[in-house]
PDB file of C-alpha atoms in Angstrom:
ATOM      1  CA  MET A 215     148.985 -19.570  31.792  1.00 72.00           C
ATOM      2  CA  PRO A 216     148.680 -15.975  30.554  1.00 73.00           C
ATOM      3  CA  ALA A 217     145.271 -14.354  30.233  1.00 77.00           C
ATOM      4  CA  ARG A 218     143.771 -14.520  26.774  1.00 74.00           C
ATOM      5  CA  ARG A 219     143.174 -11.198  25.108  1.00 75.00           C
ATOM      6  CA  ARG A 220     140.189 -10.835  22.886  1.00 66.00           C
ATOM      7  CA  THR A 221     140.942  -9.460  19.436  1.00 70.00           C
ATOM      8  CA  GLN A 222     138.717  -8.530  16.564  1.00 64.00           C
ATOM      9  CA  PRO A 223     138.802 -10.789  13.508  1.00 68.00           C
ATOM     10  CA  SER A 224     141.278  -9.738  10.857  1.00 70.00           C
ATOM     11  CA  ARG A 225     138.633 -10.045   8.140  1.00 78.00           C
ATOM     12  CA  LEU A 226     134.925  -9.387   8.430  1.00 85.00           C
ATOM     13  CA  HIS A 227     132.334 -10.641   5.954  1.00 87.00           C
ATOM     14  CA  GLN A 228     129.996  -7.800   6.882  1.00 91.00           C
ATOM     15  CA  GLU A 229     130.173  -4.045   7.253  1.00 94.00           C
ATOM     16  CA  PRO A 230     129.092  -3.727  10.920  1.00 94.00           C
ATOM     17  CA  GLU A 231     127.690  -0.209  10.581  1.00 95.00           C
ATOM     18  CA  ALA A 232     125.645  -1.237   7.542  1.00 95.00           C
ATOM     19  CA  VAL A 233     124.103  -4.162   9.430  1.00 96.00           C
ATOM     20  CA  THR A 234     123.112  -1.853  12.297  1.00 97.00           C
ATOM     21  CA  TRP A 235     121.768   0.772   9.897  1.00 96.00           C
ATOM     22  CA  ALA A 236     119.662  -1.764   7.953  1.00 96.00           C
ATOM     23  CA  ARG A 237     118.324  -3.329  11.166  1.00 97.00           C
ATOM     24  CA  GLU A 238     117.295   0.031  12.570  1.00 97.00           C
ATOM     25  CA  LYS A 239     115.780   1.043   9.216  1.00 96.00           C
ATOM     26  CA  ALA A 240     113.689  -2.159   9.369  1.00 96.00           C
ATOM     27  CA  GLY A 241     112.533  -1.201  12.872  1.00 97.00           C
ATOM     28  CA  LEU A 242     113.943  -4.297  14.562  1.00 97.00           C
ATOM     29  CA  THR A 243     115.845  -4.738  17.796  1.00 97.00           C
ATOM     30  CA  LYS A 244     118.954  -6.918  17.921  1.00 97.00           C
ATOM     31  CA  ARG A 245     116.934  -9.513  19.808  1.00 98.00           C
ATOM     32  CA  ALA A 246     114.123  -9.537  17.229  1.00 98.00           C
ATOM     33  CA  LEU A 247     116.559  -9.913  14.334  1.00 98.00           C
ATOM     34  CA  ALA A 248     118.521 -12.610  16.144  1.00 98.00           C
ATOM     35  CA  ASP A 249     115.294 -14.540  16.820  1.00 98.00           C
ATOM     36  CA  ARG A 250     114.287 -14.298  13.160  1.00 97.00           C
ATOM     37  CA  ILE A 251     117.548 -15.764  11.908  1.00 97.00           C
ATOM     38  CA  GLY A 252     118.134 -18.257  14.706  1.00 97.00           C
ATOM     39  CA  ILE A 253     121.206 -16.859  16.467  1.00 97.00           C
ATOM     40  CA  SER A 254     121.748 -15.426  19.931  1.00 97.00           C
ATOM     41  CA  GLU A 255     121.272 -11.766  20.706  1.00 97.00           C
ATOM     42  CA  GLN A 256     124.879 -11.728  21.931  1.00 97.00           C
ATOM     43  CA  LEU A 257     126.168 -12.987  18.575  1.00 97.00           C
ATOM     44  CA  MET A 258     124.029 -10.392  16.774  1.00 97.00           C
ATOM     45  CA  GLY A 259     125.600  -7.683  18.919  1.00 97.00           C
ATOM     46  CA  GLU A 260     129.085  -8.987  18.188  1.00 96.00           C
ATOM     47  CA  ILE A 261     128.365  -9.011  14.444  1.00 96.00           C
ATOM     48  CA  GLU A 262     127.144  -5.410  14.599  1.00 96.00           C
ATOM     49  CA  SER A 263     130.116  -4.277  16.674  1.00 94.00           C
ATOM     50  CA  GLY A 264     132.660  -6.018  14.457  1.00 93.00           C
ATOM     51  CA  TRP A 265     133.890  -8.388  17.177  1.00 93.00           C
ATOM     52  CA  ARG A 266     132.688 -11.404  15.195  1.00 94.00           C
ATOM     53  CA  SER A 267     132.417 -12.011  11.508  1.00 93.00           C
ATOM     54  CA  ALA A 268     129.042 -13.206  10.265  1.00 94.00           C
ATOM     55  CA  THR A 269     129.253 -16.485   8.429  1.00 93.00           C
ATOM     56  CA  PRO A 270     128.210 -16.229   4.789  1.00 92.00           C
ATOM     57  CA  ALA A 271     125.080 -18.247   5.640  1.00 95.00           C
ATOM     58  CA  ASN A 272     124.153 -15.935   8.530  1.00 96.00           C
ATOM     59  CA  LEU A 273     124.810 -12.869   6.406  1.00 95.00           C
ATOM     60  CA  LEU A 274     122.353 -14.217   3.823  1.00 96.00           C
ATOM     61  CA  LYS A 275     119.784 -14.804   6.588  1.00 97.00           C
ATOM     62  CA  ILE A 276     120.299 -11.280   7.938  1.00 97.00           C
ATOM     63  CA  ALA A 277     119.826  -9.775   4.480  1.00 97.00           C
ATOM     64  CA  ALA A 278     116.676 -11.822   3.899  1.00 97.00           C
ATOM     65  CA  ALA A 279     115.221 -10.933   7.317  1.00 97.00           C
ATOM     66  CA  LEU A 280     115.866  -7.237   6.652  1.00 97.00           C
ATOM     67  CA  ASN A 281     114.595  -7.437   3.064  1.00 96.00           C
ATOM     68  CA  CYS A 282     117.901  -5.915   2.062  1.00 94.00           C
ATOM     69  CA  PRO A 283     120.281  -6.769  -0.802  1.00 95.00           C
ATOM     70  CA  ILE A 284     123.283  -8.642   0.602  1.00 94.00           C
ATOM     71  CA  VAL A 285     125.692  -6.317  -1.212  1.00 94.00           C
ATOM     72  CA  VAL A 286     124.599  -3.548   1.156  1.00 94.00           C
ATOM     73  CA  LEU A 287     125.779  -5.591   4.149  1.00 94.00           C
ATOM     74  CA  GLU A 288     128.918  -7.146   2.691  1.00 92.00           C
ATOM     75  CA  ARG A 289     132.367  -5.761   3.321  1.00 84.00           C
ATOM     76  CA  THR A 290     133.653  -5.400  -0.215  1.00 73.00           C
ATOM     77  CA  ARG A 291     136.855  -3.487   0.448  1.00 57.00           C
ATOM     78  CA  ALA A 292     138.812  -2.006   3.318  1.00 53.00           C
ATOM     79  CA  GLY A 293     137.435   1.336   4.438  1.00 49.00           C
ATOM     80  CA  ALA A 294     133.985   0.883   2.903  1.00 45.00           C
ATOM     81  CA  GLY A 295     131.646   2.350   5.491  1.00 47.00           C
ATOM     82  CA  VAL A 296     128.029   3.232   5.988  1.00 46.00           C
ATOM     83  CA  GLU A 297     128.395   6.310   3.834  1.00 46.00           C
ATOM     84  CA  HIS A 298     129.323   4.127   0.852  1.00 43.00           C
ATOM     85  CA  ASN A 299     126.469   1.720   1.504  1.00 45.00           C
ATOM     86  CA  GLU A 300     123.852   4.436   2.085  1.00 47.00           C
ATOM     87  CA  VAL A 301     124.418   5.719  -1.426  1.00 41.00           C
ATOM     88  CA  ARG A 302     123.550   2.315  -2.841  1.00 47.00           C
ATOM     89  CA  LEU A 303     120.349   2.123  -0.791  1.00 48.00           C
ATOM     90  CA  ARG A 304     118.852   5.395  -1.942  1.00 43.00           C
TER      91      ARG A 304
END
């Protein structure tokens, strides 16, 4: 049996850099945010790195915990990065 290779999801619900930016802006660690929304710290790290897509329900919980509009965290189109989202936050 060949070794399984881990691949990133083809479609993410979140913009990973925006999630990290909003979490840091809120002054929370990955562990603290994960505890607030009821997921593991490992899953939080994978969401922020883009290795896992946040479920729509978890993305809503993340936005609520960060007191952040969900549109800031959502991936709305390919190539939309932190720079695009930062403009909306200011």
